[in-house]
mmCIF file of C-alpha atoms in Angstrom:
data_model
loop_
_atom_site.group_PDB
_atom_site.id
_atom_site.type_symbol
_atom_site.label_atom_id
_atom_site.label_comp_id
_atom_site.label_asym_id
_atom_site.label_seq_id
_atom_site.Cartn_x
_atom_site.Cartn_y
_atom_site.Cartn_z
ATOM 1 C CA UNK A 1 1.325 -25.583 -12.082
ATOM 2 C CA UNK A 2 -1.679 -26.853 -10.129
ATOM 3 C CA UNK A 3 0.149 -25.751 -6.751
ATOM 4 C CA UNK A 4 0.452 -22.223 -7.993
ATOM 5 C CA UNK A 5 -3.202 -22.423 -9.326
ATOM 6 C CA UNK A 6 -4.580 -23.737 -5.639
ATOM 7 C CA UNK A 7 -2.375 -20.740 -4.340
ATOM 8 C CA UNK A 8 -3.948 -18.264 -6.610
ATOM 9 C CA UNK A 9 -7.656 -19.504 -6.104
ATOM 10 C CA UNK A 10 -7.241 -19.490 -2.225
ATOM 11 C CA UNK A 11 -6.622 -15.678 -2.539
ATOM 12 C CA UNK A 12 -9.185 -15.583 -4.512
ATOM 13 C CA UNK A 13 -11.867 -17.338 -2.636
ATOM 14 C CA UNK A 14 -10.773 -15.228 0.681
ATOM 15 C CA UNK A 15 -11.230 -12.240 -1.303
ATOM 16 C CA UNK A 16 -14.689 -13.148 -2.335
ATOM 17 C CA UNK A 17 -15.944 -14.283 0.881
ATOM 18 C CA UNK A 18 -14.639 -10.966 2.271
ATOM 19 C CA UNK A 19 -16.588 -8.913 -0.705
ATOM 20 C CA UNK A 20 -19.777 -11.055 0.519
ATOM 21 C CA UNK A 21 -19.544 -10.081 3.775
ATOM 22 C CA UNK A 22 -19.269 -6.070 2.761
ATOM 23 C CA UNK A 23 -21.795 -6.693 0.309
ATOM 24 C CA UNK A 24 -24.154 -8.504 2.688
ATOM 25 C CA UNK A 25 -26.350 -5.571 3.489
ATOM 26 C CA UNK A 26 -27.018 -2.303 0.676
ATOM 27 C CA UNK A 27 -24.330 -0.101 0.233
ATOM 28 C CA UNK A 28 -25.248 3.723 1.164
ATOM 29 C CA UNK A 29 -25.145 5.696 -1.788
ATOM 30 C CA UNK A 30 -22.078 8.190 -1.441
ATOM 31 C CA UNK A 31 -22.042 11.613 -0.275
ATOM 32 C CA UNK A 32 -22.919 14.083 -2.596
ATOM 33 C CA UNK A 33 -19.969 16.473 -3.367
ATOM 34 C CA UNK A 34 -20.540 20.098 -2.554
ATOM 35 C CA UNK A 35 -18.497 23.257 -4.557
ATOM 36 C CA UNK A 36 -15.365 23.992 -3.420
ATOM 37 C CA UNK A 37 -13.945 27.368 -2.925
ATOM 38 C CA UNK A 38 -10.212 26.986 -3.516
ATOM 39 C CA UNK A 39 -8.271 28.065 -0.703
ATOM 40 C CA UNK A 40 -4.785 26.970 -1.979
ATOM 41 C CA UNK A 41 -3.573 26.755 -5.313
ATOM 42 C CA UNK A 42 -2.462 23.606 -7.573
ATOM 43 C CA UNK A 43 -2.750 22.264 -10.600
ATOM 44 C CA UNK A 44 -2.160 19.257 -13.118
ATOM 45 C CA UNK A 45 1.259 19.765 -13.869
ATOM 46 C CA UNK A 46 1.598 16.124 -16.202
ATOM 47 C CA UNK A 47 -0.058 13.115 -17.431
ATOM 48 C CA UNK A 48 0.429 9.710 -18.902
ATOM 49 C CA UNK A 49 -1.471 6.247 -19.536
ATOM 50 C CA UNK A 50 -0.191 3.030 -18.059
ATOM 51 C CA UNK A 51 -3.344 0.386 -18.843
ATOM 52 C CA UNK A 52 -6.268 -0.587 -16.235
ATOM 53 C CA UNK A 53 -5.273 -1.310 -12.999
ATOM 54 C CA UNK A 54 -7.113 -4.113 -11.340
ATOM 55 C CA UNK A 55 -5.259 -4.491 -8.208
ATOM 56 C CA UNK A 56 -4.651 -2.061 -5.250
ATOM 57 C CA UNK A 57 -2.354 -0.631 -6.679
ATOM 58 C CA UNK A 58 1.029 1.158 -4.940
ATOM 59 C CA UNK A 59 3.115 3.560 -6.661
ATOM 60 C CA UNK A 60 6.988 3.180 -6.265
ATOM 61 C CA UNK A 61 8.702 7.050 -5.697
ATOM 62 C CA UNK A 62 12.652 6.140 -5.676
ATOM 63 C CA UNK A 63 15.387 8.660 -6.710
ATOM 64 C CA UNK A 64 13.168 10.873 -8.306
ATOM 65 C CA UNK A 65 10.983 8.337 -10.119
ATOM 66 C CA UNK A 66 7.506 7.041 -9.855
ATOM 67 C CA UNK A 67 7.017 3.651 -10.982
ATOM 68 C CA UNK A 68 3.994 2.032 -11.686
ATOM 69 C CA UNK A 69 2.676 -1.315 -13.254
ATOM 70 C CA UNK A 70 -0.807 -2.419 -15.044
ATOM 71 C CA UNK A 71 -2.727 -5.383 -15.087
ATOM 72 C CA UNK A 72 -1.527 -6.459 -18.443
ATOM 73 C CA UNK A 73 2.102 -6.703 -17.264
ATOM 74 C CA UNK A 74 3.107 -2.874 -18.540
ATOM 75 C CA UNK A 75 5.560 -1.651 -15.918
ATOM 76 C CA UNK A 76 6.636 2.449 -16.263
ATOM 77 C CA UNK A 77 8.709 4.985 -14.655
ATOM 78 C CA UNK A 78 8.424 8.605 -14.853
ATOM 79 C CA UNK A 79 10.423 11.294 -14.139
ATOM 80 C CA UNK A 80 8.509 12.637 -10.934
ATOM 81 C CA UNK A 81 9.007 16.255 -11.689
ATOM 82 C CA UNK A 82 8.889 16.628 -15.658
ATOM 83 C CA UNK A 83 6.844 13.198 -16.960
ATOM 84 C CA UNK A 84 8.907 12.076 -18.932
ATOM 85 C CA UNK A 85 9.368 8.447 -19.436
ATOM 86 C CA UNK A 86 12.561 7.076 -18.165
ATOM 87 C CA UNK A 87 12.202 3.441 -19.003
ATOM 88 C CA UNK A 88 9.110 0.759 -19.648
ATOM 89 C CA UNK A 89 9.126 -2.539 -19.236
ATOM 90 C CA UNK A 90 6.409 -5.445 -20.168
ATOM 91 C CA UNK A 91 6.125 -8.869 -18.473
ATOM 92 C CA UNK A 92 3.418 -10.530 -20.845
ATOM 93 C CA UNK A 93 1.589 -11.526 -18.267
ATOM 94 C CA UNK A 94 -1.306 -10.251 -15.918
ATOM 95 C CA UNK A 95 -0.097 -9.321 -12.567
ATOM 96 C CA UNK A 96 -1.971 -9.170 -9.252
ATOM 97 C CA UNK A 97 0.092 -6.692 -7.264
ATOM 98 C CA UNK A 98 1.374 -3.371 -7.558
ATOM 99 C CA UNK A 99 5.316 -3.051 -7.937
ATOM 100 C CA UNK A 100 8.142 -2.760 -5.926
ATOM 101 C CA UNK A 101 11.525 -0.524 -7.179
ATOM 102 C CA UNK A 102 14.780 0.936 -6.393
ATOM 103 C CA UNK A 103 14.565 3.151 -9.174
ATOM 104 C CA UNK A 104 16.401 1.040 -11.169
ATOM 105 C CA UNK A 105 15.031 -2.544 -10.551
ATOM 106 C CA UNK A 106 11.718 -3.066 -10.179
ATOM 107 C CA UNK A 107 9.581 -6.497 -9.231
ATOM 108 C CA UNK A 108 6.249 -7.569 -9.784
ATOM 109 C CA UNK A 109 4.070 -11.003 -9.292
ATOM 110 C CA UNK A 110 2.230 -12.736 -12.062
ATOM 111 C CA UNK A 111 -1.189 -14.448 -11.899
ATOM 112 C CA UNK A 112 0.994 -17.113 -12.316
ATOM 113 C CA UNK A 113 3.098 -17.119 -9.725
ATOM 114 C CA UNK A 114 6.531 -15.840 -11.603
ATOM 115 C CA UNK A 115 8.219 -13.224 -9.430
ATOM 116 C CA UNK A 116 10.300 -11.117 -12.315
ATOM 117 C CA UNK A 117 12.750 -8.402 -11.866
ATOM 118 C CA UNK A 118 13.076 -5.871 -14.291
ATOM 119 C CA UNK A 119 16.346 -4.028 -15.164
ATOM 120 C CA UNK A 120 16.083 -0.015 -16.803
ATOM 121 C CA UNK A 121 12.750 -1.743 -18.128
ATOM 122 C CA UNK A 122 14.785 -4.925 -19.491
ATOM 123 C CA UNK A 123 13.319 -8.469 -17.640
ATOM 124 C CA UNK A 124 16.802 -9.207 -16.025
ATOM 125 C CA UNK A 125 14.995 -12.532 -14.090
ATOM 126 C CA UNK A 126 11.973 -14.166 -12.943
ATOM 127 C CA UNK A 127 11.450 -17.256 -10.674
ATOM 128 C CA UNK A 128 8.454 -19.418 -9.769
ATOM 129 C CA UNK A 129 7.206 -19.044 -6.493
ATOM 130 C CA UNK A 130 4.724 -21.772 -4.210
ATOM 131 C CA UNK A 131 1.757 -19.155 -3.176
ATOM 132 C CA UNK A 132 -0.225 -16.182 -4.848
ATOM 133 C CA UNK A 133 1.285 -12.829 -3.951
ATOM 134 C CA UNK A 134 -0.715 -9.470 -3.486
ATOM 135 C CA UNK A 135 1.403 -7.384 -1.809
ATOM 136 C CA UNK A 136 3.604 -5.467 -3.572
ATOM 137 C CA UNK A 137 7.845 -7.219 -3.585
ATOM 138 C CA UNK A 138 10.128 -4.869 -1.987
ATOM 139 C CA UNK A 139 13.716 -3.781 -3.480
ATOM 140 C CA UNK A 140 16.386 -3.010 -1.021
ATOM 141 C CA UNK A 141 19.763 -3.400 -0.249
ATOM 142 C CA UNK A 142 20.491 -5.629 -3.267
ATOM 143 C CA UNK A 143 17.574 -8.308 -2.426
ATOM 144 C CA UNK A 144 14.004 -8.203 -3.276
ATOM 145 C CA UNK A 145 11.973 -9.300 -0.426
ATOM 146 C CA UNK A 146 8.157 -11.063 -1.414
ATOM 147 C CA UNK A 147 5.127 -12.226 1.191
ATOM 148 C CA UNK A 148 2.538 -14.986 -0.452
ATOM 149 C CA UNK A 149 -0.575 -14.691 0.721
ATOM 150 C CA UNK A 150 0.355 -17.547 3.201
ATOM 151 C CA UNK A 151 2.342 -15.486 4.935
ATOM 152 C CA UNK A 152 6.172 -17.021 4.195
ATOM 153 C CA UNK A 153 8.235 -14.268 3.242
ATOM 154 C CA UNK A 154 11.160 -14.827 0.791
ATOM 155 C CA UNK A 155 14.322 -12.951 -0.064
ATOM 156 C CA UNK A 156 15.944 -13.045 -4.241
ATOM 157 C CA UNK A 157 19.557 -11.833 -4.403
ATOM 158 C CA UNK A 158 18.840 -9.300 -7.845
ATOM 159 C CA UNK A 159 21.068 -9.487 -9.745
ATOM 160 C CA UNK A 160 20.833 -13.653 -10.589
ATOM 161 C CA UNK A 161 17.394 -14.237 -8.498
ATOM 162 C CA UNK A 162 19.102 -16.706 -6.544
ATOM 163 C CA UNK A 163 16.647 -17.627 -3.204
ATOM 164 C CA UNK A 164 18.632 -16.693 -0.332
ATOM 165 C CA UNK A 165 16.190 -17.383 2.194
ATOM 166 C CA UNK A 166 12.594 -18.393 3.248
ATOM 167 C CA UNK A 167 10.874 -17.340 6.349
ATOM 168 C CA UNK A 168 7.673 -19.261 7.594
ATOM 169 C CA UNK A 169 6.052 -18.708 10.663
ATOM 170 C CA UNK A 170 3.033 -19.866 12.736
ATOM 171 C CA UNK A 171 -0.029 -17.778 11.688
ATOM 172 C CA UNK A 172 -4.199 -18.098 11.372
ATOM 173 C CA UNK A 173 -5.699 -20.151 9.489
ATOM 174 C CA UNK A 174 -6.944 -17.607 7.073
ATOM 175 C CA UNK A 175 -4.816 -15.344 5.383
ATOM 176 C CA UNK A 176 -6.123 -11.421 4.123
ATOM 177 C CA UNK A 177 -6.089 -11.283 0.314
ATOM 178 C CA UNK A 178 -5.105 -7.788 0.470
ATOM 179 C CA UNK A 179 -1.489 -6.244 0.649
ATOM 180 C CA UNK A 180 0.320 -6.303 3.841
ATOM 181 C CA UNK A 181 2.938 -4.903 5.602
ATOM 182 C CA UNK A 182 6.382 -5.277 3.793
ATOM 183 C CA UNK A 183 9.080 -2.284 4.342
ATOM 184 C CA UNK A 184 12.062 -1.137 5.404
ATOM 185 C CA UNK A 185 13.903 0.657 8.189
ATOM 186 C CA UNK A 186 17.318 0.962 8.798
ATOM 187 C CA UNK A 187 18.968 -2.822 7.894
ATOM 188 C CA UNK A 188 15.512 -4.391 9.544
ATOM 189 C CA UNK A 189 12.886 -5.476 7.335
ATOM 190 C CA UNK A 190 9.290 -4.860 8.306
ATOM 191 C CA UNK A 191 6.868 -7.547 7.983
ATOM 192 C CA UNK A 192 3.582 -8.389 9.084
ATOM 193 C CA UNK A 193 2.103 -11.348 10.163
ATOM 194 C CA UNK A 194 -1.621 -11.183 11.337
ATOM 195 C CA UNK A 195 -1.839 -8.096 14.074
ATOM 196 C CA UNK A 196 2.142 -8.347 14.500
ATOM 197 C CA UNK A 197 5.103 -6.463 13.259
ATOM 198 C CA UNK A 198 8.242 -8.362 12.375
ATOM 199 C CA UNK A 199 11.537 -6.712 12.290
ATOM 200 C CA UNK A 200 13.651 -9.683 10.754
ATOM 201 C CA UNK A 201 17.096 -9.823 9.600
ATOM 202 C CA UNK A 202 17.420 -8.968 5.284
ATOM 203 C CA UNK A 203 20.794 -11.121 5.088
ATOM 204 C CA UNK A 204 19.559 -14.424 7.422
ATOM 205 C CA UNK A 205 15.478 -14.143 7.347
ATOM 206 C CA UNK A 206 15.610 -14.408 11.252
ATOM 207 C CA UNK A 207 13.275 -12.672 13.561
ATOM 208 C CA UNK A 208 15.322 -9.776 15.642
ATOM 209 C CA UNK A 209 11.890 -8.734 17.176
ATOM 210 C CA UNK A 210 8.105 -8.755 16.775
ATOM 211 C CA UNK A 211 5.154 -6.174 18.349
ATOM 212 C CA UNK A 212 1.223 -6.532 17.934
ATOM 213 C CA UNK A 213 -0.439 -3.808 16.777
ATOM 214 C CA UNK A 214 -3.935 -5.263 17.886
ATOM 215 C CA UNK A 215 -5.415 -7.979 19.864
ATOM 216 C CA UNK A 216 -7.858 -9.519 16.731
ATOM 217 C CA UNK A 217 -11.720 -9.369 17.995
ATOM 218 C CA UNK A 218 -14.460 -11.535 16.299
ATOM 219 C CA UNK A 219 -16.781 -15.042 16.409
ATOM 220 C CA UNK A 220 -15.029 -16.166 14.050
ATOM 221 C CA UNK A 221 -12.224 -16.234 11.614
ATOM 222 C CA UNK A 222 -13.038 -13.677 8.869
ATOM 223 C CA UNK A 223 -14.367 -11.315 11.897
ATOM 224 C CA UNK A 224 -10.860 -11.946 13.845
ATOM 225 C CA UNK A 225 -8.204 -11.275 10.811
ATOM 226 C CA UNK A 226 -6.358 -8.239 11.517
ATOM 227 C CA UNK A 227 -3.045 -8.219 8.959
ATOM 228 C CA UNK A 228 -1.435 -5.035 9.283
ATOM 229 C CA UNK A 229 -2.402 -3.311 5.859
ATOM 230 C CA UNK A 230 0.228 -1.841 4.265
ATOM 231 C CA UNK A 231 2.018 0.589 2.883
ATOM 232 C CA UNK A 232 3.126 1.731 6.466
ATOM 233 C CA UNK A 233 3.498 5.273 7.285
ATOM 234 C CA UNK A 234 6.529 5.352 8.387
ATOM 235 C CA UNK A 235 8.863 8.944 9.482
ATOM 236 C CA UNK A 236 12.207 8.416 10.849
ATOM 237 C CA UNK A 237 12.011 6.096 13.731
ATOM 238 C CA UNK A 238 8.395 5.284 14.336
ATOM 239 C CA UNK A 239 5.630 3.612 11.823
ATOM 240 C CA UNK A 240 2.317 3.830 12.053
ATOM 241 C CA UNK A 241 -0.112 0.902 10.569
ATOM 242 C CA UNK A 242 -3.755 -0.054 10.097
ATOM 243 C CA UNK A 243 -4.352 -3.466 11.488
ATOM 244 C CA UNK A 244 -7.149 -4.390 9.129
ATOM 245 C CA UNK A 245 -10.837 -3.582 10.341
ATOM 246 C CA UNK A 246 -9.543 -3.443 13.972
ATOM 247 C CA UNK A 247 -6.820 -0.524 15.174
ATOM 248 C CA UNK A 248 -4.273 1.882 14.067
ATOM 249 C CA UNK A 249 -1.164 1.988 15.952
ATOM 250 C CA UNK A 250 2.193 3.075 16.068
ATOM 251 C CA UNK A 251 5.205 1.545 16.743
ATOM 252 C CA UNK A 252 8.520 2.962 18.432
ATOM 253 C CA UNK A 253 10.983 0.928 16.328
ATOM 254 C CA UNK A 254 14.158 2.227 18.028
ATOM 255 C CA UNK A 255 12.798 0.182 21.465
ATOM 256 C CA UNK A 256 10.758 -1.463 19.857
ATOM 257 C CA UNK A 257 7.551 -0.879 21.415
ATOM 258 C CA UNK A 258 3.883 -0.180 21.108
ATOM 259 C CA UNK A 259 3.373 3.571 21.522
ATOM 260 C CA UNK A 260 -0.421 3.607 21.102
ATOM 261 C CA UNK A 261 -2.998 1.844 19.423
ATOM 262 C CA UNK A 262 -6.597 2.917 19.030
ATOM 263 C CA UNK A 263 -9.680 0.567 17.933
ATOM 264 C CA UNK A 264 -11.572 1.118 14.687
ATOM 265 C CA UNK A 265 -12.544 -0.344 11.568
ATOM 266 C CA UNK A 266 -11.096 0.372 7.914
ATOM 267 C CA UNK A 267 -9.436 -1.853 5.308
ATOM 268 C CA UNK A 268 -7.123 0.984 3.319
ATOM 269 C CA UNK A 269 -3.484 2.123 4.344
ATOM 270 C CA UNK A 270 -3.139 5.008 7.299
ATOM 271 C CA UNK A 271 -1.006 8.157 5.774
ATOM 272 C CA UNK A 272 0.531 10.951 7.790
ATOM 273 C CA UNK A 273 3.038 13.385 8.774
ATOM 274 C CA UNK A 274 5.688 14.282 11.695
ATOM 275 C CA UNK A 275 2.060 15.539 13.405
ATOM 276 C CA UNK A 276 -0.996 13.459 12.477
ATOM 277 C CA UNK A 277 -2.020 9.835 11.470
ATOM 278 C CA UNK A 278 -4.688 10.168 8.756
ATOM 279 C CA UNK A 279 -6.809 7.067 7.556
ATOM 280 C CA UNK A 280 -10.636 6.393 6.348
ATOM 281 C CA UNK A 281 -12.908 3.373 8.420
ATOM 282 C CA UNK A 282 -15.459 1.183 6.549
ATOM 283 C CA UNK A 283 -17.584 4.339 5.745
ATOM 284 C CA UNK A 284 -15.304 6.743 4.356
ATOM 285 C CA UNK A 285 -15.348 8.872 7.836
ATOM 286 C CA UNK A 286 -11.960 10.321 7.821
ATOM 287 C CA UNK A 287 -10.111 9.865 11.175
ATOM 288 C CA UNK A 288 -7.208 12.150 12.101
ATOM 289 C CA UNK A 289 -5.310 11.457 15.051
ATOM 290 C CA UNK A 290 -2.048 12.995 16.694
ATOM 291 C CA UNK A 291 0.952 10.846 16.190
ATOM 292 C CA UNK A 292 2.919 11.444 19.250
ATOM 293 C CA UNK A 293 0.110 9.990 21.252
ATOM 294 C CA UNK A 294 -3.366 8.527 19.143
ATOM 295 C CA UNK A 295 -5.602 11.087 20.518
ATOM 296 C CA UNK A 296 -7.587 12.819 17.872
ATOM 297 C CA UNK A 297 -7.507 15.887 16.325
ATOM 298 C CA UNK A 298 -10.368 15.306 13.814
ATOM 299 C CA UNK A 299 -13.201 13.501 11.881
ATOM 300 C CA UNK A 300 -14.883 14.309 8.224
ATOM 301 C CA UNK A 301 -18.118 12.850 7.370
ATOM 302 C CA UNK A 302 -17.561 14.944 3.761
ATOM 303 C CA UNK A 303 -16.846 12.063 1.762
ATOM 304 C CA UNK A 304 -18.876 9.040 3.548
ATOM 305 C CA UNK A 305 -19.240 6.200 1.184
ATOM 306 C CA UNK A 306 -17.010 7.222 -1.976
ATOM 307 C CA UNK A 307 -14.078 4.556 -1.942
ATOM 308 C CA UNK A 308 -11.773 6.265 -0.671
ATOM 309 C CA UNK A 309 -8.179 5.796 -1.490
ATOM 310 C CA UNK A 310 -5.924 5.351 1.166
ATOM 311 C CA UNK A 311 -4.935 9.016 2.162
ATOM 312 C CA UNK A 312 -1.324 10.880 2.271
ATOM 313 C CA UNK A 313 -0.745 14.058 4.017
ATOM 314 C CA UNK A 314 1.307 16.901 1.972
ATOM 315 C CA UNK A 315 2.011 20.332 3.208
ATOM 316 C CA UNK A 316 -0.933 21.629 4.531
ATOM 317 C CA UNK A 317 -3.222 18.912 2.949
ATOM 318 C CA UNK A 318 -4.611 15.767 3.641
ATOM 319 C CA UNK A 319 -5.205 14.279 0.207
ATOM 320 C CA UNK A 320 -7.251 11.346 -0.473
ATOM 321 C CA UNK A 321 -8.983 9.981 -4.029
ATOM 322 C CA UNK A 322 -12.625 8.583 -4.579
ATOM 323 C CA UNK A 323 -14.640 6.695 -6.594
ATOM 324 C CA UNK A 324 -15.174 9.294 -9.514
ATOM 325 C CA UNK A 325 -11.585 10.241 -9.970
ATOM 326 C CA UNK A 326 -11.576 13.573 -7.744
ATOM 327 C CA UNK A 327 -9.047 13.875 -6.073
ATOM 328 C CA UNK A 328 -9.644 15.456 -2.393
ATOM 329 C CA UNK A 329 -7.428 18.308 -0.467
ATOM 330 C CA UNK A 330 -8.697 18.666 3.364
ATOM 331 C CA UNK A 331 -6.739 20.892 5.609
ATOM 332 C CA UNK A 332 -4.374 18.914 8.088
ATOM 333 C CA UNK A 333 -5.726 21.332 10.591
ATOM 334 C CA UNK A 334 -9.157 20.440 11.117
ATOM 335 C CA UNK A 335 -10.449 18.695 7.796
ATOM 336 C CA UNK A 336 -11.913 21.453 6.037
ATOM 337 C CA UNK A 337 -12.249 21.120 2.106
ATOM 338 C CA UNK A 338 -9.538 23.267 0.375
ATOM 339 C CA UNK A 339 -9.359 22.012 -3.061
ATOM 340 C CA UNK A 340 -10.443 19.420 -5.402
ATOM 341 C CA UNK A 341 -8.783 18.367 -8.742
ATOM 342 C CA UNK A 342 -10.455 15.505 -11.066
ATOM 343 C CA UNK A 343 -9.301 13.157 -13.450
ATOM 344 C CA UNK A 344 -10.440 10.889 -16.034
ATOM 345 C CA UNK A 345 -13.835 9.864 -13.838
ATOM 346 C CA UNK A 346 -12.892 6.761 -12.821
ATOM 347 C CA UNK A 347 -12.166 4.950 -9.333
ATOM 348 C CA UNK A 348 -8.499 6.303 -8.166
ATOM 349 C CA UNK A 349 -7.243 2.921 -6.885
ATOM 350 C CA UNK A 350 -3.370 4.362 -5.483
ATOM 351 C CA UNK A 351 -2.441 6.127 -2.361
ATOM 352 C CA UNK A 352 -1.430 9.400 -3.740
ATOM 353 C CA UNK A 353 2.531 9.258 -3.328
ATOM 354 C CA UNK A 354 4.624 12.575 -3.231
ATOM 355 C CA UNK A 355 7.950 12.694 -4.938
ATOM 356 C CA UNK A 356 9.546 16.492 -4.217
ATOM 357 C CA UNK A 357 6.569 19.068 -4.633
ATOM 358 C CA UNK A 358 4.830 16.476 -7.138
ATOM 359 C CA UNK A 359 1.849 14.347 -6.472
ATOM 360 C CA UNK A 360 0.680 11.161 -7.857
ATOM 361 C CA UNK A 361 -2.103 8.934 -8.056
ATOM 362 C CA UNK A 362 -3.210 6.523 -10.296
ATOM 363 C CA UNK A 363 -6.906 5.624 -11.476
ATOM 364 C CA UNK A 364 -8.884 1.684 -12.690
ATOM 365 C CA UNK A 365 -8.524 3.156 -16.260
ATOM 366 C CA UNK A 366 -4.634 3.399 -15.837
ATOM 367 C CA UNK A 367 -4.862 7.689 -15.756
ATOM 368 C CA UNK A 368 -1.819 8.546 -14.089
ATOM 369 C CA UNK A 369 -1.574 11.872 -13.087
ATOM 370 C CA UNK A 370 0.894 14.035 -11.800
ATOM 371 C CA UNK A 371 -0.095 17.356 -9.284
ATOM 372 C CA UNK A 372 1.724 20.072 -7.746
ATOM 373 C CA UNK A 373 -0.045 21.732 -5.275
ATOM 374 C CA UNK A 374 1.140 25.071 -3.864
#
């Protein structure tokens, strides 16, 4: 117990001293918000209440679910289209990551350190594990794949939760209490490890292959960490990742190889499409840049300073959330404002995820809401 309390305070204490720094000079109050005209149509089409939501938090859209998890241990799918609520599950116990699912099984980490697996909603599992966790478990292929905040990266058969394997690698001394880079692609598994990306074998936990992102830049170590930030935005063969407070690049995964990477600061997830790579830097400026290449296409100085959630690109729209719940629809095209839909006023804290035509994000009050724009 007073290993996985260490664990838990050393994310804890990194987190702080990276707050301190941000908080070290006055915060710019954030830019007011001016009418918009609608210039496409959408609308609320469903919503539900999960519980607050502490933690970045990442929505799960598998097999026509999104699935979702609250601080107090509450863990929900939805039917993506309708809202209705296809199972819920409860952990009793406070969690300090989002959720990983198939659809059917989903994982999540305790402030305790208990990595459980859920079944249709049922705990089928759970298993004690030697660090603190923020990033979101994976569930693929049978396995569910978790990264500690120190980096070592662990696969669970399940079904049983036996440990099938343990990766640990050289890394910095400090460690990013944020969520990192953990996906999928093919039969690789993504992970990140500072400013590098990992594609390791699921069934052994070897390293096939590994690519920075960034070269880390600083005095000193909180100035030089650079984890890759994730969710990744990933389309077919290539991802594309925000190395934190440093670059966004993209990565040719077939070769592998660096296709570009560009400086600039941000701490949130990158989003995009077949044609851009969307993300927000320290102060909200929203940075558009063309995927086949990193050159860019846009900026918007609309929304400077309102938290911005990490931002997805749908259709036509780049859509991002802020600190009062509104939820933001800029053209892909050149940034333009082209529709704004609230909520229930408070901080959204998810990257809006799209399942079919629907749209989710999730707010610190635990508003979920569901919209289909058109």
């Amino acid at each position: 117990m007073m290993a996985a309390q260490r664990g838990w305070r050393a994310g804890l204490v990194l987190a702080a001293a990276l707050v301190l720094v941000a908080c070290a000079a006055d915060k710019p109050k954030p830019a007011a918000l001016t009418d918009v005209k609608p210039a496409i149509a959408g609308r609320q089409v469903w919503s539900a209440q999960i519980g607050a939501v502490g933690f970045p938090m990442q929505v799960t859209a598998r097999n026509g679910l999104f699935v979702a998890a609250a601080d107090d241990g509450a863990v929900v799918a939805w039917d993506a289209a309708s809202g209705r609520e296809a199972w819920r599950g409860q952990v009793a116990a406070k969690l300090s990551a989002g959720v990983g699912s198939d659809g059917r099984h989903a994982a999540v980490v305790t402030r305790n350190q208990d990595l459980v697996v859920l079944d249709g909603g049922s705990e089928r599992w759970r298993a004690r594990l030697d660090a603190a966790v923020v990033t979101p478990p994976l569930v693929a292929g049978e396995r569910v794949f978790v990264m500690g905040v120190d980096r070592v990266v662990q696969a669970f058969d399940v079904l049983d939760g036996r440990r099938l394997w343990s990766l640990k690698r050289p890394g910095d001394p400090l460690q990013l209490a944020q969520p990192g880079l953990l996906s999928a692609w093919k039969d690789t598994l993504l992970v990140g490890q500072g400013a590098r990306l990992l594609g390791v074998d699921p069934t052994r936990g070897t390293v096939r292959w590994e690519q920075s992102v960034s070269t880390p830049r600083g005095t000193n170590e909180v100035e030089r960490l650079a984890d890759l930030v994730g969710p990744p935005a990933r389309l077919g063969d290539t991802v594309c990742v925000r190395a934190f407070q440093n670059a966004v690049g993209c990565v040719d995964l077939q070769r592998p190889a660096l296709q570009w990477s560009q400086l600039g600061g941000g701490q949130n997830a990158v989003g995009g499409d077949a044609d851009l790579v969307v993300g927000a830097d320290a102060s909200d400026r929203i940075v558009a840049r063309h995927r086949r290449d990193g050159g860019l296409a846009w900026t918007s100085e609309l929304l400077l300073n309102r938290q911005l959630s990490a931002p997805a690109v749908a259709g036509p729209a780049v859509v991002v959330g802020d600190l009062e719940g509104q939820v933001h629809f800029l053209s892909k095209a050149d940034g333009q404002p082209l529709l704004r839909l609230p909520t229930d006023g408070a901080r959204v804290v998810s990257q809006p995820v799209l399942s079919g035509t629907t749209l989710l994000v999730v707010t610190a009050k635990g508003g979920v809401y569901a919209f289909r724009p058109e």
